[in-house]
XYZ file of C-alpha atoms in Angstrom:
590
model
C 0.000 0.000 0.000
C 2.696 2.197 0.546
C 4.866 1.280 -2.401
C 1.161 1.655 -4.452
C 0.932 5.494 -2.372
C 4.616 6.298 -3.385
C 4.038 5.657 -7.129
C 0.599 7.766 -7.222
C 2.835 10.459 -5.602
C 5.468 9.852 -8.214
C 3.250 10.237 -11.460
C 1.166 13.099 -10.084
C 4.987 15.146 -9.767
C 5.521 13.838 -12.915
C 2.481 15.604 -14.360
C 2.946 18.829 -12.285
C 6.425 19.093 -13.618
C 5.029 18.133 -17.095
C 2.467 21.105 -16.677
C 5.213 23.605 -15.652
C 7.619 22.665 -18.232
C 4.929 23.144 -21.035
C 4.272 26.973 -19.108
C 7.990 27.474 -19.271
C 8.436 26.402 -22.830
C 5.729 28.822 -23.505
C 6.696 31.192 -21.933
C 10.221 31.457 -23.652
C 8.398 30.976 -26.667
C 7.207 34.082 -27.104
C 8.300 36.506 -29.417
C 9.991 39.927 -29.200
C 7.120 42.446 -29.942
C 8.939 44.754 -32.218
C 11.552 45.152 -34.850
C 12.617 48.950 -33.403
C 15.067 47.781 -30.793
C 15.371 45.121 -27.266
C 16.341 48.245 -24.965
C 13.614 49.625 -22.656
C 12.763 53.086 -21.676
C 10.852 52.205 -18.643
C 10.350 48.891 -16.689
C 7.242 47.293 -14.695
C 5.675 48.766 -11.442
C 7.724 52.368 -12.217
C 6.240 55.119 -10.219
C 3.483 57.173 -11.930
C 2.036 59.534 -9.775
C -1.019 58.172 -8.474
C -0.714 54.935 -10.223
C 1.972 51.789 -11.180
C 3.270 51.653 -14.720
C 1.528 48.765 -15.803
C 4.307 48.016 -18.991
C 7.936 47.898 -20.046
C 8.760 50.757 -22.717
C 10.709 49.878 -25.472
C 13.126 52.422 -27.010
C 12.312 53.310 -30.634
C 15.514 56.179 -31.385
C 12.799 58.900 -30.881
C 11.620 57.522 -34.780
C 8.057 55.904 -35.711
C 7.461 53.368 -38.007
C 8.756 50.329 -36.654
C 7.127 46.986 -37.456
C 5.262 45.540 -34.077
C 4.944 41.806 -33.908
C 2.128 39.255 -32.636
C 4.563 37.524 -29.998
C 1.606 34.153 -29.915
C -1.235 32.833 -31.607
C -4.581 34.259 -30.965
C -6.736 37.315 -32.305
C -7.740 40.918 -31.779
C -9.695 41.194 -28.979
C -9.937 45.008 -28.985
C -9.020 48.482 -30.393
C -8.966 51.068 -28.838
C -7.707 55.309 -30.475
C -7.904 58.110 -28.702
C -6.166 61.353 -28.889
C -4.917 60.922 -24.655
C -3.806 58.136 -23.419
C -2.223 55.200 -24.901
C -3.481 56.642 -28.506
C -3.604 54.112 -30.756
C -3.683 51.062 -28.854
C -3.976 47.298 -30.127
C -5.227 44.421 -27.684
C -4.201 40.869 -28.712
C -5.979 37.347 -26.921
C -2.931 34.970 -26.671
C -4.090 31.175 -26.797
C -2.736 30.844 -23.079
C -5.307 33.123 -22.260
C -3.236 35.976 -21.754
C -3.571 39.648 -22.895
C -1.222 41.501 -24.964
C -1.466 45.566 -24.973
C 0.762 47.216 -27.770
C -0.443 51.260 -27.199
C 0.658 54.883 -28.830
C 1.415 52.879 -32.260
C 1.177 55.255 -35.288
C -1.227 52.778 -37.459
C -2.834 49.457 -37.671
C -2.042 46.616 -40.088
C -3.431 47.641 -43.615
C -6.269 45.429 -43.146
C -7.161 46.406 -39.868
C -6.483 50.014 -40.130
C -8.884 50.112 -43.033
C -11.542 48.260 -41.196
C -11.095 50.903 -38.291
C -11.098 54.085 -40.405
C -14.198 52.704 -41.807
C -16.238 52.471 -38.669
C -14.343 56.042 -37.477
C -16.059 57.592 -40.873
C -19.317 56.460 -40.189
C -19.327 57.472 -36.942
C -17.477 60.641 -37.818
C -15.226 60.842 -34.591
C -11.859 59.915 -33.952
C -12.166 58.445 -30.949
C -13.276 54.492 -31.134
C -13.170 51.715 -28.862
C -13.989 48.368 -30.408
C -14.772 45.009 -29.313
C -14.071 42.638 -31.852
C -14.789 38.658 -32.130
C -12.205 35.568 -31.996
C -12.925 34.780 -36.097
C -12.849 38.507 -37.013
C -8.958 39.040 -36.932
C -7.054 36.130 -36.086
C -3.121 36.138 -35.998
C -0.582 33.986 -35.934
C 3.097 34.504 -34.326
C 5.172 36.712 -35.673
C 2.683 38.302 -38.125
C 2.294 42.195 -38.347
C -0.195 44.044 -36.813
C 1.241 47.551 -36.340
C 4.088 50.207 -36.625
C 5.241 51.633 -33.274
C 4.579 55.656 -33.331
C 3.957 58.464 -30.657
C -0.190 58.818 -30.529
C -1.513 59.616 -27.237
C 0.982 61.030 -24.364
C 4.958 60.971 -24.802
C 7.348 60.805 -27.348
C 7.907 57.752 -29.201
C 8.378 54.576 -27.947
C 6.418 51.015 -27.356
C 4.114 50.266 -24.605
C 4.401 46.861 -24.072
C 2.046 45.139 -21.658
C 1.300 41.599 -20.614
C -1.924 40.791 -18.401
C -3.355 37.400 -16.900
C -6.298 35.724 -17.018
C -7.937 38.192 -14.728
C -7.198 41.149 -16.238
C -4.071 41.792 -14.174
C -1.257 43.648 -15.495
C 2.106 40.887 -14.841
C 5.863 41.777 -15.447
C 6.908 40.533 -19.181
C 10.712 40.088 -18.378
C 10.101 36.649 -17.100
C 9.338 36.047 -20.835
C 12.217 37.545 -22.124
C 15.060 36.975 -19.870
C 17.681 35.922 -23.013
C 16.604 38.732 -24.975
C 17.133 42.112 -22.778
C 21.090 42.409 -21.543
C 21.318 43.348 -18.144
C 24.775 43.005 -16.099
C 24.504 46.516 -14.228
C 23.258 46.457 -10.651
C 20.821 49.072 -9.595
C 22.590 52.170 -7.656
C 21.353 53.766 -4.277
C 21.036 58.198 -4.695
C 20.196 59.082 -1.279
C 18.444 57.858 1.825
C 15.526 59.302 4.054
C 15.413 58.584 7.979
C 11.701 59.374 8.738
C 10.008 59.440 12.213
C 6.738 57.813 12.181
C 5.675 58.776 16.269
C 5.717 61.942 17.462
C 8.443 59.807 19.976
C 10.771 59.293 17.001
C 13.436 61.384 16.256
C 16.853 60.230 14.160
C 20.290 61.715 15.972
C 17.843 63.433 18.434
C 16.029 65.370 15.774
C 12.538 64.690 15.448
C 12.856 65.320 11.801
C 13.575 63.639 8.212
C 17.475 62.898 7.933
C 18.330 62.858 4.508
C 21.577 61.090 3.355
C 23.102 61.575 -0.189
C 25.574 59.655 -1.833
C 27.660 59.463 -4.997
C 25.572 56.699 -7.231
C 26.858 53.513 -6.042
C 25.835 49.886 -5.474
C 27.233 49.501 -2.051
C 26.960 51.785 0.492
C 28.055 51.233 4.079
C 27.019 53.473 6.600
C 30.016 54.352 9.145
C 28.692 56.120 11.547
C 26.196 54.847 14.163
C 22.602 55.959 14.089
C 20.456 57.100 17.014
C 17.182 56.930 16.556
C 13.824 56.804 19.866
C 10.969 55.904 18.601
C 9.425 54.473 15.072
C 11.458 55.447 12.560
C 11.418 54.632 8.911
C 13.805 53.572 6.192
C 13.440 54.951 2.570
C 15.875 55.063 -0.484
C 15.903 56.648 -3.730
C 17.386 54.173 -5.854
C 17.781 53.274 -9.732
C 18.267 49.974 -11.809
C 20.213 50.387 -14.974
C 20.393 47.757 -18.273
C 23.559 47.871 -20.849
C 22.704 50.175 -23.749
C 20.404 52.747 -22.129
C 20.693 55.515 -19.782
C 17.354 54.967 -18.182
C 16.626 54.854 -14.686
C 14.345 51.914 -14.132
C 12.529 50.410 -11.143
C 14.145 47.669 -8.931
C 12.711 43.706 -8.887
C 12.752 42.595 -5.701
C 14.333 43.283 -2.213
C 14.864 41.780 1.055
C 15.629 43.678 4.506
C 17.058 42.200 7.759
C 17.317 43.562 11.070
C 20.320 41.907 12.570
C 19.738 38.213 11.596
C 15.862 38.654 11.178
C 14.507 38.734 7.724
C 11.337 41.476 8.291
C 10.826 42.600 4.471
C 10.416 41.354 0.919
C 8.992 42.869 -1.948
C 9.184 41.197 -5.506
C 7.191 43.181 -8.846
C 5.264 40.345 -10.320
C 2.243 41.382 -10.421
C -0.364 43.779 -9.264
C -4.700 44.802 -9.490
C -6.048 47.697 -11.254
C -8.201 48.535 -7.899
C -5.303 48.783 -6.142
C -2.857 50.751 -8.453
C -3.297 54.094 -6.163
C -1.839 52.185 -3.255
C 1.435 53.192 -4.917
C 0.983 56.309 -2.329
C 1.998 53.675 0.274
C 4.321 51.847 -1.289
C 6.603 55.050 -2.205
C 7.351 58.072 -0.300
C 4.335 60.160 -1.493
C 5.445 63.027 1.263
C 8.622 62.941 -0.249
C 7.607 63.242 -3.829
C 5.667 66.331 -2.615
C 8.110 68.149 -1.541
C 10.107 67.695 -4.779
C 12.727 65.329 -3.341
C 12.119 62.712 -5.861
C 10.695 59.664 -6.128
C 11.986 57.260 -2.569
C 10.787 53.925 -2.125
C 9.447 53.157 1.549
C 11.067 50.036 3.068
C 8.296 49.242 5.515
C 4.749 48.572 5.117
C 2.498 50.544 6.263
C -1.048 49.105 7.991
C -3.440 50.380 4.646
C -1.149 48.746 2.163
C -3.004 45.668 0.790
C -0.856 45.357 -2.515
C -0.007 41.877 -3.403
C 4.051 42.068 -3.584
C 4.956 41.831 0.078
C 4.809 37.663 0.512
C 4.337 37.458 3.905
C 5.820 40.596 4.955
C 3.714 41.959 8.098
C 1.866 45.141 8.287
C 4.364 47.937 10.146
C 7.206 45.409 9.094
C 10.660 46.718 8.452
C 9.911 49.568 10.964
C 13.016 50.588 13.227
C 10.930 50.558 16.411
C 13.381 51.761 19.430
C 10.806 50.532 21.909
C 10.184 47.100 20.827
C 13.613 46.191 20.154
C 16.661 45.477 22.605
C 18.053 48.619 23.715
C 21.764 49.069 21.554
C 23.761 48.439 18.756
C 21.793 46.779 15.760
C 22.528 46.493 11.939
C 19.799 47.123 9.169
C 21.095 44.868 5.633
C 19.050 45.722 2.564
C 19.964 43.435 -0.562
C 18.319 45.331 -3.725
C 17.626 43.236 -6.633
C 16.899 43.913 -10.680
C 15.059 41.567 -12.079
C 18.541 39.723 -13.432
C 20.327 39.332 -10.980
C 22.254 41.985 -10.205
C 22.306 43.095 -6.665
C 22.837 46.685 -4.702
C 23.295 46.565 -1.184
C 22.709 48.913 1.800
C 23.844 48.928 5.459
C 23.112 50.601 8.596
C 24.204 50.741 12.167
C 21.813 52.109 14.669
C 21.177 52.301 17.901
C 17.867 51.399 19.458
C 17.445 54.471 22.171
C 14.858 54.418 24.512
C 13.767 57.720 25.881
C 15.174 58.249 29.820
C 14.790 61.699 31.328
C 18.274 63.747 31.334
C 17.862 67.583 32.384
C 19.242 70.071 34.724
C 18.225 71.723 38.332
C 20.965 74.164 38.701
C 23.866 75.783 37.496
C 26.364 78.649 38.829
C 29.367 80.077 37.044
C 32.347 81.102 39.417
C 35.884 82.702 38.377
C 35.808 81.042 34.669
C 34.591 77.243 35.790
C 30.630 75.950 35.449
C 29.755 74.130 38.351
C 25.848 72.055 37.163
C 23.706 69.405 38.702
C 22.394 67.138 35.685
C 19.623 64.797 36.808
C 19.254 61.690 35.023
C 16.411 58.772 35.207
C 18.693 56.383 34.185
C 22.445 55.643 35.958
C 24.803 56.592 33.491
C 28.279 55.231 32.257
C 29.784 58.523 31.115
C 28.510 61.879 30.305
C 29.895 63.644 26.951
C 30.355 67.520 26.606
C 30.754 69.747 23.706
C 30.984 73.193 23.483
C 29.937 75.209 20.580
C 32.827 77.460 19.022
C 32.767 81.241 17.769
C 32.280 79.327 13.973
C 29.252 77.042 15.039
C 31.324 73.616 15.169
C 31.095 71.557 18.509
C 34.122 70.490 20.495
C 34.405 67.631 22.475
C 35.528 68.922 26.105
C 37.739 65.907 27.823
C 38.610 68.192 30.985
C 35.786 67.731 33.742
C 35.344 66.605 37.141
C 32.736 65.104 38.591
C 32.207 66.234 42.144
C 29.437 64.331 43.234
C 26.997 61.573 42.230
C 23.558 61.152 44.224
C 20.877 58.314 43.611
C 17.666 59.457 45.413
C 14.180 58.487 44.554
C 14.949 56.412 41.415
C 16.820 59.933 40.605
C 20.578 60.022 39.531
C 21.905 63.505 40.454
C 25.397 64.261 39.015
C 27.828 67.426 40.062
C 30.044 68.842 37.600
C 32.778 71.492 37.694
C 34.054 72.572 33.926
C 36.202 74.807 33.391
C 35.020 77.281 30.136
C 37.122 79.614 28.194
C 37.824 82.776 30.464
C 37.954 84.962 27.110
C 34.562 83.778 26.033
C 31.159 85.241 28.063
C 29.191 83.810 25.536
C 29.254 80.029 25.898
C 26.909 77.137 24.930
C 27.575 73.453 26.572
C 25.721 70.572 25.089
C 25.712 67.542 27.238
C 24.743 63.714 26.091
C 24.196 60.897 29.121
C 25.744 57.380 28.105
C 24.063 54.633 29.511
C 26.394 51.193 29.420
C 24.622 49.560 26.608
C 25.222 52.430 24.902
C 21.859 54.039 24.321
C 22.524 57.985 25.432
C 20.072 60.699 26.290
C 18.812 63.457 23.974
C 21.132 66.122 24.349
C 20.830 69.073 27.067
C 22.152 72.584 26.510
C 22.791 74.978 28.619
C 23.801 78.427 27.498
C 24.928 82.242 28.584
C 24.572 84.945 26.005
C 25.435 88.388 27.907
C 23.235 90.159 24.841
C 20.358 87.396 25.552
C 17.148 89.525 25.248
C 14.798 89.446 28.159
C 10.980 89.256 25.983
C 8.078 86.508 26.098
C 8.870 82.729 24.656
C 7.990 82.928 21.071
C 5.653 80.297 19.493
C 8.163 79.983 15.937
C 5.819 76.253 14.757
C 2.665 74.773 15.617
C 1.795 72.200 13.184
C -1.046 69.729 13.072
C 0.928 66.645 11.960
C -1.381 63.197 11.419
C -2.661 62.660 14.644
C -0.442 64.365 16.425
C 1.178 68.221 16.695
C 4.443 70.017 16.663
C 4.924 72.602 18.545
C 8.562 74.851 18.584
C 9.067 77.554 21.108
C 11.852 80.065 21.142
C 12.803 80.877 24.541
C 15.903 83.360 24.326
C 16.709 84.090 28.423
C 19.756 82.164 29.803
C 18.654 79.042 31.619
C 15.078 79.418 31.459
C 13.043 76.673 30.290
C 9.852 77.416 32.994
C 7.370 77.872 29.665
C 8.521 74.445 28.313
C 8.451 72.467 31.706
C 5.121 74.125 31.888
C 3.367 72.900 28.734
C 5.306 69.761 28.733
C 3.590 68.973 32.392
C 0.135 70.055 30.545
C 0.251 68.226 27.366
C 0.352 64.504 28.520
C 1.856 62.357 26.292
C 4.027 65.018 24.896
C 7.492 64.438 23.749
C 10.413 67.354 24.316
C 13.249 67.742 22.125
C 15.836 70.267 22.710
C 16.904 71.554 19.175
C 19.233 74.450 20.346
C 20.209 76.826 22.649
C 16.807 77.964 23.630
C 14.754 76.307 21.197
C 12.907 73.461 22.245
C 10.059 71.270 19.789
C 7.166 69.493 21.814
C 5.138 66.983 20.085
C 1.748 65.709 21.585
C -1.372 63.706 20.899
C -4.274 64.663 19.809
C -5.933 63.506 22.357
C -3.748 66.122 24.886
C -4.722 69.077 22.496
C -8.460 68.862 23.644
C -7.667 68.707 26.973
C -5.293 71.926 26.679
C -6.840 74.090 24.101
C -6.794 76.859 26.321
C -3.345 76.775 27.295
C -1.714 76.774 23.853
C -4.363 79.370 22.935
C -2.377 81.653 25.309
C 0.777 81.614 23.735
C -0.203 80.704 20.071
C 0.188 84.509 18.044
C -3.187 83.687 16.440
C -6.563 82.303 17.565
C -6.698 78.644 16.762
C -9.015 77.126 14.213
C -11.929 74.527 14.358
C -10.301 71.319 13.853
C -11.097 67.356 14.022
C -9.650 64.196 13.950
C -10.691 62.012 11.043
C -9.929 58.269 11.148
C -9.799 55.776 8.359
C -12.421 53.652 9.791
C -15.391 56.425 10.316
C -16.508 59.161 8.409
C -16.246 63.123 9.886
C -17.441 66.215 9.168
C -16.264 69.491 10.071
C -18.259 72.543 9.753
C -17.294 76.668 9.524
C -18.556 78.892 12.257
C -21.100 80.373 10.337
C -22.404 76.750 9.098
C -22.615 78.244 5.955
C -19.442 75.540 4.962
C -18.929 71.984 5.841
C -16.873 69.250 4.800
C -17.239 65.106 4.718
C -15.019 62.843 5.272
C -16.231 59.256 4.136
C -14.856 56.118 5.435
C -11.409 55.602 3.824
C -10.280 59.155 2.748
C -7.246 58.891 4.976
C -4.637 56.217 5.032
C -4.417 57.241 8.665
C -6.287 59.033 11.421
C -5.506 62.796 10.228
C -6.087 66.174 11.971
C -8.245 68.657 9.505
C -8.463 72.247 10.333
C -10.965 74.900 8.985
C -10.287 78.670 9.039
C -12.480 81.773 7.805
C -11.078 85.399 7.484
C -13.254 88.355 6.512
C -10.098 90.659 6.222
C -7.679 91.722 3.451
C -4.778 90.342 4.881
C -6.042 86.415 4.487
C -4.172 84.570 2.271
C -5.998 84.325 -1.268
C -7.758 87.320 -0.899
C -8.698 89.296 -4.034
C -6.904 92.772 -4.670
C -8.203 96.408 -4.727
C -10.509 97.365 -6.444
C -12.121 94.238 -6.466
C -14.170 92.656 -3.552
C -15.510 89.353 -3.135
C -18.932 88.743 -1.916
C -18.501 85.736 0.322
C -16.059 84.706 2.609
C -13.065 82.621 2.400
C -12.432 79.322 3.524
C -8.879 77.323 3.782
C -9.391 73.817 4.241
C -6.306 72.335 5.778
C-alpha cells in the first residue's frame, strides 16, 4: 500500500512538472514584440504619480514606423484610439489566455487600419473603442499588426504590456530573460530617515534625515545611528540595463534587522483597484516636496498590494521601543530583475527615551559648576561646546564632584572649566548609559546680549494625529514655559533643538484637553479642527455653518487632523486685490 501510495505520488509530480515545463516552454516561446530595438525606456511597477506603470517601454531612437509583432497565436480582442492616453492602442488574446497591450502605435495593419477608419467615418469621430470577435482578426506569431509611433501622451516609444487571465497587469521580463542584456546592478542616490511617532526622532532630531551619496551599489554606513521611537527607512534608488541611460525600477528586495529577515517585496504582479496604493508603497510626502521619487522600506497598515509575501503590516519599521536597547545592523539586498544586486547597510542604535535635564547651574571665576539629573544611571557623560564658527568640540577636561541616587533619581555634580575669554558660551551635554543608548542632548547656554521678551511660538503644526509645537525661549537658563506645557500636554514628547529652542510633540488627544493653554501663547486664535480616522466618516463645519466638509470612510490612510479657518479681512491669504471685492467669505481647508 505504501509502495502503491509512493508511485501515485510519483506520477502526479511527474504531471505537475510536465504542466510547468509546457508553461515554461511557452513562456520562452514568445516573441519579441517589435523590430525597433530590445532596450527599454521604462520597466514594470515604475512610479506614476497616483498609479503603477503597468508596462515595459521599449526604445524606438525617438523615430516611428517600426514593425510591431504578434509575440503568440490568438486574435484581436480590442481596439482602442484616442487622442490621450495610450493613442492608438492594439489588444491581442494569446491562446494561453493571456492579454497583450501594444499602445501609442502610429497605425494598424493595412487590413485592420482600413476596417477601423471605416467604422471612425461612419461614426465621424476619432475616438473608437472596439470590441471585436475571436474569427474577425485572427493572428498567428510573428505576423504584423502595427508600426510603433507616438499617438496619445509621450514621445515615441512602445508600450508593451502583458496581463493574466484576470485582467491583471504581470511583469513581461520573465518572458524575455535571453533577450534584454542586463549586467549593471541598480545604484542607491540618497536615503531618508523618517520618524513615524511623534516619539521618534533620528540623531535626536525629530525630523527627516536625509543622506546623499555618490551613485553607487554599495553603500556602508560608518557612523552609528540614534534613533527613539518608530522610525522609517526609505531610499531613492535606480536599476540600470547595458545600452540605455534609463533609470528603471528595482525587482525585488529583502531587509534584515540583525539576523531577522522582516521585508520582501518582488514586482510580479499587481490589481487595477489597487494601483493608487502606490501612495503607500513610495514616499508620497517625499515626492511632494520635490525630493524625488523614494521607495518606503516598511509597510504601512493600509497597504493591501499583493508584492509583500508574507511581509507583516508595520514590518521593516526601526521601532526603538520594541527592540533590545543598543547596537543593531539594518542589511538591505536590492535586486533587478537579473540578478544583479545593490546593497545597503546601517548601524543604529535602538534608544529608549530616559529623562536627562538640569536643576541648577552657577558660574564662578571662569569654571561651570551644574547638577544634571538623570532617570537612568549613566556610564559617562559627553560635553561639547559650541565654538565662535558654530562647530562643537568635544571637552575631555571635567570633574565630577558628586553623584547622588535618590528616589529612582541620579543627580550628578560637575565642575568645567570654560574659556575665560569667552562670556558667551553654549555646553551641550549627552548621558551614556552602558549599553550604549545615550540621552537626547541638554544645553545649557549664557549669552550676555540674551534679550529678556516673552517665549515665542516659531511652529505649531497639526501633523497626522499628532502636533508640533517649537518655542523660542531666548533668556539664559530658562526653560519654565517648556516644563510648563510639557507637564500640561500629557503624552508630549520634548526635544531640545538648540540653545533655547525646544520642539514638543503631543497627541491629539492632549490638544483637547489643553486648548486653552496653547491658545495663550499661540500669536493667532486657533481654528476649528477634528480628527478624522480611516475607519469612520467626519465632518467638520465653519462657524457660520454656511461651509462643511465630509469625510467618508477611507479618505485617509491614517487618522488625520483637519483644520478649517475663515477670514473676513484683506490680509487672508488668497484674498482678491483692490478694487475688487468678493462677496462671500473665504475658507482654507487644511
Amino acid at each position: 500500500m505504501n509502495s502503491g501510495f509512493q508511485l501515485k505520488r510519483k506520477i502526479l509530480l511527474f504531471i505537475a512538472l510536465l504542466f510547468l515545463f509546457v508553461d515554461f516552454s511557452r513562456a520562452q516561446n514568445y516573441l519579441w514584440p517589435t523590430s525597433a530595438s530590445t532596450l527599454m525606456t521604462s520597466s514594470f511597477c515604475e512610479f506614476r504619480p497616483r498609479h503603477y506603470h503597468a508596462a515595459i517601454d521599449i526604445k524606438t531612437w525617438n523615430r516611428t514606423g517600426y514593425k510591431v509583432f504578434a509575440i503568440a497565436d490568438g486574435y484581436v480582442m480590442r481596439v482602442r484610439v484616442s487622442a490621450f492616453g495610450y493613442g492608438k492602442a492594439l489588444y491581442l488574446k494569446l491562446k494561453d489566455g493571456n492579454i497583450v497591450v501594444y499602445a501609442h502605435l502610429e497605425r494598424f495593419s493595412p487590413l485592420l487600419e482600413k476596417y477601423v477608419n471605416k467604422i471612425r467615418l461612419a461614426r465621424q469621430q476619432y475616438r473608437v473603442d472596439l470590441h471585436l470577435k475571436p474569427h474577425q482578426f485572427p493572428v498567428k506569431r510573428g505576423q504584423l499588426i502595427g508600426f510603433t509611433g507616438k499617438t496619445g501622451i509621450g514621445v515615441p516609444h512602445l508600450h508593451f504590456e502583458l496581463r493574466n487571465l484576470k485582467n491583471e497587469p504581470i511583469n513581461p521580463l520573465p518572458f524575455y530573460r535571453a533577450t534584454i542584456r542586463d549586467q549593471l546592478p541598480p545604484l542607491i542616490y540618497e536615503a531618508a530617515l523618517i520618524p513615524l511617532s511623534p516619539q521618534a526622532s533620528i540623531n535626536f532630531v525629530p525630523d527627516t534625515l536625509l543622506l546623499g551619496f555618490r551613485p553607487q551599489s554599495e553603500i556602508n554606513l560608518s557612523d552609528t545611528v540614534y534613533i527613539t521611537g518608530k522610525v522609517g527607512l526609505a531610499l531613492k534608488i535606480f536599476d540600470r540595463a547595458n545600452g540605455a541611460r534609463n533609470h528603471f525600477s528595482f525587482y525585488s528586495a529583502n531587509l534584515w534587522i540583525d539576523d531577522s529577515l522582516l521585508y520582501q517585496i518582488k514586482y510580479d504582479s499587481f490589481s487595477y483597484s489597487e494601483t493608487r496604493l502606490i501612495e503607500l508603497d513610495k514616499n508620497f510626502s517625499l515626492y511632494r516636496k520635490g525630493k524625488g521619487i523614494f521607495h518606503n522600506f516598511f509597510k504601512h497598515p493600509a497597504n493591501t498590494l499583493p508584492f509583500y509575501n508574507n511581509t507583516k503590516f508595520e514590518a521593516g519599521i526601526l521601532d526603538a521601543d520594541q527592540l533590545p536597547p543598543g547596537l543593531h545592523q539594518l542589511s538591505l539586498q536590492i535586486n533587478d530583475f537579473f540578478g544583479n544586486t545593490a546593497t545597503f547597510r546601517l548601524n543604529f542604535m535602538a534608544n529608549p527615551l530616559f529623562r536627562f535635564t538640569y536643576d541648577q547651574w552657577k558660574l564662578n571665576e571662569g569654571e561651570l559648576f551644574i547638577r544634571l539629573i538623570s532617570a537612568e544611571k549613566l556610564s559617562r557623560i559627553l560635553i561639547e561646546q559650541q565654538s565662535g564658527r558654530g562647530d562643537w568640540v568635544s571637552l575631555s577636561t571635567y570633574q565630577i564632584l558628586s553623584v547622588l541616587n535618590y528616589k529612582n533619581q541620579y543627580y550628578y555634580s560637575l565642575s568645567i572649566p570654560l574659556n575665560p575669554d569667552s562670556e558667551d558660551w553654549v555646553l551641550k551635554f549627552v548621558g551614556v548609559k552602558r549599553d550604549g543608548s545615550s540621552s537626547r542632548p541638554l544645553f545649557v547656554f549664557n549669552r550676555s546680549e540674551a534679550l529678556d521678551i516673552s517665549p515665542q511660538v516659531s511652529e505649531f503644526i497639526p501633523l497626522k494625529n499628532w502636533f508640533k509645537l517649537v518655542i523660542q525661549n531666548p533668556e539664559p537658563g530658562s526653560t519654565a514655559i517648556v516644563k510648563t506645557l510639557s507637564k500640561s500636554l500629557k503624552g508630549s514628547v520634548v526635544f531640545p533643538l538648540a540653545p533655547g529652542i525646544f520642539q514638543i510633540n503631543f497627541p491629539w488627544h492632549s490638544f483637547l484637553k489643553t486648548q486653552s493653554v496653547l491658545e495663550g501663547i499661540l500669536p493667532k486664535p486657533l481654528p476649528r479642527m477634528t480628527l478624522v480616522s480611516p475607519s469612520r466618516a467626519g465632518t467638520l463645519s465653519s462657524p457660520d455653518q454656511r461651509f462643511e466638509a465630509l469625510f467618508p470612510v477611507k479618505s485617509f490612510y491614517d487618522s488625520t487632523i483637519v483644520s478649517l479657518e475663515i477670514a473676513n479681512d484683506s490680509s487672508f491669504p488668497g484674498d482678491v486685490p483692490p478694487p475688487y471685492r468678493r462677496l462671500g467669505s473665504i475658507y482654507r481647508l487644511q
